[in-house]
CSV table of C-alpha atoms in Angstrom, one decimal:
chain,number,residue,atom,x,y,z
A,856,MET,CA,-102.1,2.9,-85.1
A,857,THR,CA,-105.6,0.9,-84.2
A,858,TRP,CA,-105.9,-2.4,-86.6
A,859,THR,CA,-110.0,-3.2,-88.2
A,860,SER,CA,-111.2,-5.8,-90.3
A,861,SER,CA,-112.1,-3.9,-92.8
A,862,LEU,CA,-110.9,-4.3,-96.7
A,863,PRO,CA,-107.9,-2.8,-97.5
A,864,ARG,CA,-106.7,-0.3,-100.1
A,865,MET,CA,-104.4,0.4,-102.3
A,866,GLY,CA,-101.3,1.5,-99.9
A,867,ASP,CA,-102.3,-0.4,-96.7
A,868,ILE,CA,-101.1,-1.8,-94.2
A,869,VAL,CA,-102.6,-5.2,-93.8
A,870,ARG,CA,-100.7,-7.8,-91.0
A,871,VAL,CA,-102.2,-11.6,-89.8
A,872,LYS,CA,-101.5,-13.2,-86.8
A,873,VAL,CA,-98.3,-15.9,-86.8
A,874,ARG,CA,-97.5,-18.3,-83.5
A,875,PHE,CA,-96.5,-14.7,-81.2
A,876,TYR,CA,-96.0,-12.2,-83.1
A,877,HIS,CA,-97.5,-10.6,-87.0
A,878,HIS,CA,-96.4,-10.7,-90.5
A,879,TYR,CA,-97.3,-7.1,-92.4
A,880,GLY,CA,-97.5,-6.6,-95.9
A,881,ILE,CA,-98.4,-3.1,-98.3
A,882,PHE,CA,-101.5,-4.7,-100.1
A,883,LEU,CA,-101.6,-3.6,-103.9
A,884,ASP,CA,-105.0,-5.4,-105.1
A,885,GLU,CA,-106.2,-9.5,-104.1
A,886,GLU,CA,-103.5,-10.1,-106.2
A,887,THR,CA,-101.2,-8.5,-104.9
A,888,VAL,CA,-99.4,-8.1,-101.4
A,889,VAL,CA,-95.7,-6.8,-101.3
A,890,GLN,CA,-94.4,-8.8,-97.9
A,891,PHE,CA,-91.1,-9.3,-97.0
A,892,GLY,CA,-90.9,-13.1,-96.2
A,893,MET,CA,-93.5,-15.2,-95.8
A,894,PRO,CA,-95.3,-15.4,-93.1
A,895,ASP,CA,-94.0,-18.4,-91.7
A,896,ASN,CA,-90.2,-18.8,-92.4
A,897,SER,CA,-89.1,-21.7,-90.3
A,898,GLY,CA,-87.0,-23.7,-91.7
A,899,VAL,CA,-86.2,-20.8,-94.3
A,900,ASP,CA,-82.2,-19.9,-94.2
A,901,PRO,CA,-82.5,-16.1,-93.4
A,902,LYS,CA,-80.7,-15.3,-97.1
A,903,ASP,CA,-83.4,-16.4,-98.7
A,904,ILE,CA,-85.7,-14.4,-97.4
A,905,ALA,CA,-86.5,-12.2,-100.4
A,906,VAL,CA,-89.2,-9.2,-100.5
A,907,MET,CA,-91.9,-11.2,-102.2
A,908,VAL,CA,-95.0,-10.6,-104.0
A,909,THR,CA,-98.1,-12.8,-104.2
A,910,ASP,CA,-102.1,-12.7,-103.9
A,911,ILE,CA,-104.0,-12.2,-100.5
A,912,ASP,CA,-104.6,-15.4,-100.1
A,913,THR,CA,-100.6,-17.1,-100.0
A,914,PHE,CA,-100.4,-13.6,-97.7
A,915,LEU,CA,-102.6,-14.9,-95.1
A,916,ASN,CA,-101.8,-18.2,-94.9
A,917,GLY,CA,-105.4,-19.4,-93.4
A,918,GLY,CA,-104.7,-16.6,-91.0
A,919,GLU,CA,-107.3,-13.6,-90.3
A,920,LEU,CA,-106.5,-10.1,-92.1
A,921,GLU,CA,-106.5,-6.9,-90.2
A,922,THR,CA,-105.7,-3.2,-91.7
A,923,ALA,CA,-104.1,-0.5,-90.8
A,924,ARG,CA,-106.0,2.2,-90.1
A,925,LEU,CA,-103.7,4.5,-88.7
A,926,SER,CA,-104.0,7.9,-87.4
A,927,VAL,CA,-104.9,11.7,-88.2
A,928,ALA,CA,-101.0,11.9,-87.8
A,929,GLU,CA,-99.9,9.1,-89.3
A,930,LYS,CA,-102.4,9.9,-93.0
A,931,VAL,CA,-100.7,13.0,-92.1
A,932,LYS,CA,-97.0,11.9,-92.5
A,933,ARG,CA,-97.5,9.0,-94.7
A,934,PHE,CA,-96.4,9.2,-98.4
A,935,SER,CA,-99.8,8.4,-101.6
A,936,PRO,CA,-100.6,5.2,-102.1
A,937,ARG,CA,-99.8,5.7,-105.4
A,938,LYS,CA,-96.1,6.2,-104.1
A,939,THR,CA,-96.7,3.5,-101.2
A,940,LYS,CA,-97.0,1.0,-104.4
A,941,GLU,CA,-94.0,2.3,-106.0
A,942,LEU,CA,-92.1,2.1,-103.2
A,943,ALA,CA,-93.1,-1.5,-102.4
A,944,LEU,CA,-92.8,-3.4,-105.7
A,945,ASN,CA,-89.2,-1.6,-107.0
A,946,ARG,CA,-88.3,-4.0,-103.3
A,947,VAL,CA,-88.9,-6.9,-105.0
A,948,GLY,CA,-86.1,-9.5,-105.1
A,949,GLU,CA,-84.5,-7.2,-102.3
A,950,THR,CA,-82.6,-9.7,-99.5
A,951,GLY,CA,-81.1,-8.9,-96.4
A,952,TYR,CA,-83.8,-10.0,-93.4
A,953,ASN,CA,-83.3,-9.7,-89.5
A,954,ILE,CA,-86.0,-10.0,-87.6
A,955,LEU,CA,-84.7,-8.4,-85.2
A,956,HIS,CA,-82.8,-5.0,-87.8
A,957,ASN,CA,-84.9,-5.7,-90.9
A,958,ASN,CA,-88.0,-7.5,-90.0
A,959,CYS,CA,-91.4,-7.4,-92.7
A,960,GLU,CA,-92.4,-4.6,-90.4
A,961,HIS,CA,-89.6,-2.7,-91.2
A,962,PHE,CA,-90.1,-2.3,-94.9
A,963,VAL,CA,-93.7,-2.0,-94.5
A,964,ASN,CA,-92.6,1.6,-93.3
A,965,GLU,CA,-90.9,2.6,-95.3
A,966,CYS,CA,-93.1,1.7,-97.8
A,967,VAL,CA,-95.3,4.5,-96.3
A,968,PHE,CA,-93.9,6.2,-94.3
A,969,GLY,CA,-90.1,5.9,-95.1
A,970,ARG,CA,-89.8,4.8,-91.3
A,971,HIS,CA,-87.1,1.9,-90.0
A,972,ASP,CA,-89.4,0.9,-87.4
A,973,SER,CA,-90.6,-2.1,-85.9
A,974,PHE,CA,-93.2,-1.1,-82.9
A,975,PHE,CA,-93.0,-5.2,-81.9
A,976,VAL,CA,-89.3,-5.4,-81.9
A,977,ASN,CA,-89.9,-1.6,-79.6
A,978,SER,CA,-91.6,-3.2,-77.4
A,979,VAL,CA,-89.7,-6.0,-76.6
A,980,ARG,CA,-86.6,-3.5,-76.1
A,981,GLU,CA,-88.7,-1.4,-73.6
A,982,GLU,CA,-90.3,-4.6,-71.8
A,983,ILE,CA,-86.5,-5.9,-71.9
A,984,ARG,CA,-85.3,-2.3,-70.1
A,985,ASP,CA,-87.9,-2.5,-67.6
A,986,LYS,CA,-86.3,-5.5,-66.1
A,987,CYS,CA,-83.4,-4.5,-66.7
A,988,ASN,CA,-83.8,-1.6,-65.0
A,989,LYS,CA,-86.2,-2.2,-62.1
B,711,MET,CA,-68.0,-10.9,-62.4
B,712,THR,CA,-67.3,-12.8,-65.2
B,713,LYS,CA,-69.5,-12.3,-68.7
B,714,LEU,CA,-70.1,-15.8,-67.7
B,715,GLU,CA,-71.6,-14.7,-64.4
B,716,LYS,CA,-73.3,-11.2,-66.0
B,717,LEU,CA,-74.4,-13.2,-68.9
B,718,ILE,CA,-77.0,-16.0,-66.0
B,719,GLU,CA,-78.1,-12.8,-63.9
B,720,LEU,CA,-79.2,-10.7,-67.5
B,721,PHE,CA,-81.1,-14.5,-68.0
B,722,ASN,CA,-82.5,-14.1,-64.8
B,723,THR,CA,-84.0,-11.2,-65.0
B,724,VAL,CA,-85.3,-11.7,-68.2
B,725,PHE,CA,-86.9,-15.0,-67.8
B,726,GLU,CA,-87.9,-14.3,-64.7
B,727,GLY,CA,-88.1,-17.9,-63.3
B,728,GLU,CA,-88.6,-19.4,-66.3
B,729,ILE,CA,-85.5,-20.5,-66.9
B,730,ASP,CA,-83.4,-22.9,-63.9
B,731,VAL,CA,-80.2,-20.3,-64.4
B,732,ALA,CA,-78.7,-22.7,-61.3
B,733,THR,CA,-77.9,-25.2,-63.8
B,734,ILE,CA,-76.9,-22.9,-66.4
B,735,SER,CA,-73.1,-23.2,-68.0
B,736,GLY,CA,-71.4,-22.9,-70.7
B,737,ASP,CA,-72.2,-25.7,-72.1
B,738,THR,CA,-76.1,-25.6,-71.8
B,739,ARG,CA,-77.6,-25.4,-75.3
B,740,LEU,CA,-80.0,-22.2,-75.0
B,741,ILE,CA,-83.5,-24.6,-77.3
B,742,GLU,CA,-83.1,-28.2,-75.8
B,743,ASP,CA,-81.9,-27.7,-72.4
B,744,LEU,CA,-83.5,-23.5,-71.6
B,745,SER,CA,-86.0,-24.6,-73.4
B,746,LEU,CA,-86.3,-21.6,-75.4
B,747,ASN,CA,-88.6,-20.9,-78.1
B,748,SER,CA,-88.3,-18.8,-81.0
B,749,ILE,CA,-89.8,-15.3,-78.6
B,750,GLY,CA,-87.1,-16.2,-76.0
B,751,LEU,CA,-84.2,-16.7,-78.4
B,752,LEU,CA,-85.9,-12.9,-80.1
B,753,TYR,CA,-86.1,-11.5,-76.4
B,754,MET,CA,-82.5,-13.5,-75.5
B,755,ALA,CA,-80.6,-11.4,-78.3
B,756,LEU,CA,-82.2,-8.2,-78.1
B,757,ALA,CA,-81.1,-8.3,-74.1
B,758,VAL,CA,-77.4,-9.5,-75.2
B,759,GLU,CA,-77.8,-6.8,-77.5
B,760,GLU,CA,-79.2,-3.9,-75.1
B,761,ASN,CA,-77.1,-4.9,-72.5
B,762,PHE,CA,-73.9,-5.7,-74.2
B,763,GLY,CA,-73.7,-3.9,-77.1
B,764,VAL,CA,-73.6,-6.1,-80.0
B,765,LYS,CA,-75.6,-6.6,-82.7
B,766,PHE,CA,-77.3,-9.8,-83.9
B,767,ASN,CA,-76.9,-10.7,-87.8
B,768,ASN,CA,-78.8,-13.5,-89.3
B,769,ASP,CA,-76.2,-16.2,-89.6
B,770,ASP,CA,-75.6,-15.6,-85.5
B,771,PHE,CA,-79.4,-16.9,-85.2
B,772,THR,CA,-78.1,-19.6,-87.0
B,773,ASN,CA,-74.6,-20.1,-85.6
B,774,ILE,CA,-75.9,-19.8,-81.6
B,775,ARG,CA,-76.6,-23.0,-80.5
B,776,THR,CA,-75.5,-23.0,-76.6
B,777,VAL,CA,-74.1,-20.2,-73.8
B,778,ASN,CA,-70.6,-20.4,-75.0
B,779,ASP,CA,-72.2,-19.4,-78.0
B,780,VAL,CA,-73.3,-16.3,-76.9
B,781,LEU,CA,-70.2,-16.2,-74.3
B,782,ALA,CA,-67.8,-16.0,-77.6
B,783,LYS,CA,-70.2,-13.1,-79.7
B,784,ILE,CA,-70.0,-11.0,-76.7
B,785,GLU,CA,-66.6,-11.1,-76.7
B,786,GLY,CA,-66.5,-10.8,-80.9
B,787,ASN,CA,-65.5,-14.2,-81.5
B,788,VAL,CA,-68.3,-14.7,-83.7
């Protein structure tokens, strides 16, 4: 998966840079981005972080939009945009946020690929393992 | 090696000299004394998970403030 500045389409993964990480969402249209939590959840009780629908400006919070460009293999594996939309909207209101084990990146990967995965968390884990195994 | 010593060694490995491990004790505060920011806390949590076989839940990120709190988590007392 690579990231571009191109305009997203329904069912695309979008992200915005927030300090040292990215916040992810599922783009449906300019009024409808489904995201797990907000770009900045500082000060928010994790119990109150939920899957929600906002417009694109709220999702971006002044940041720059990036749209996922899937590889050929990823395009084959992903759910249809319509199914992604259905999955995302069906989870609105869901809680259980955990930055390590159930974050916004996990959410979008579940909606698009049916896979509970966070590249960011995985890469930090790899980095830690490399350091500990030196 | 005690669990505290093992934890300090882990901090030294993960943060590679960015924190002064010589001064760490059980009462050391992660944010105020070690200057761990959000990414530092994330690295700390993942490192502890990987090396001690525990799993951090949401309450841990709110409740764990000191090295002793991390040890209590490792020992299953949180």
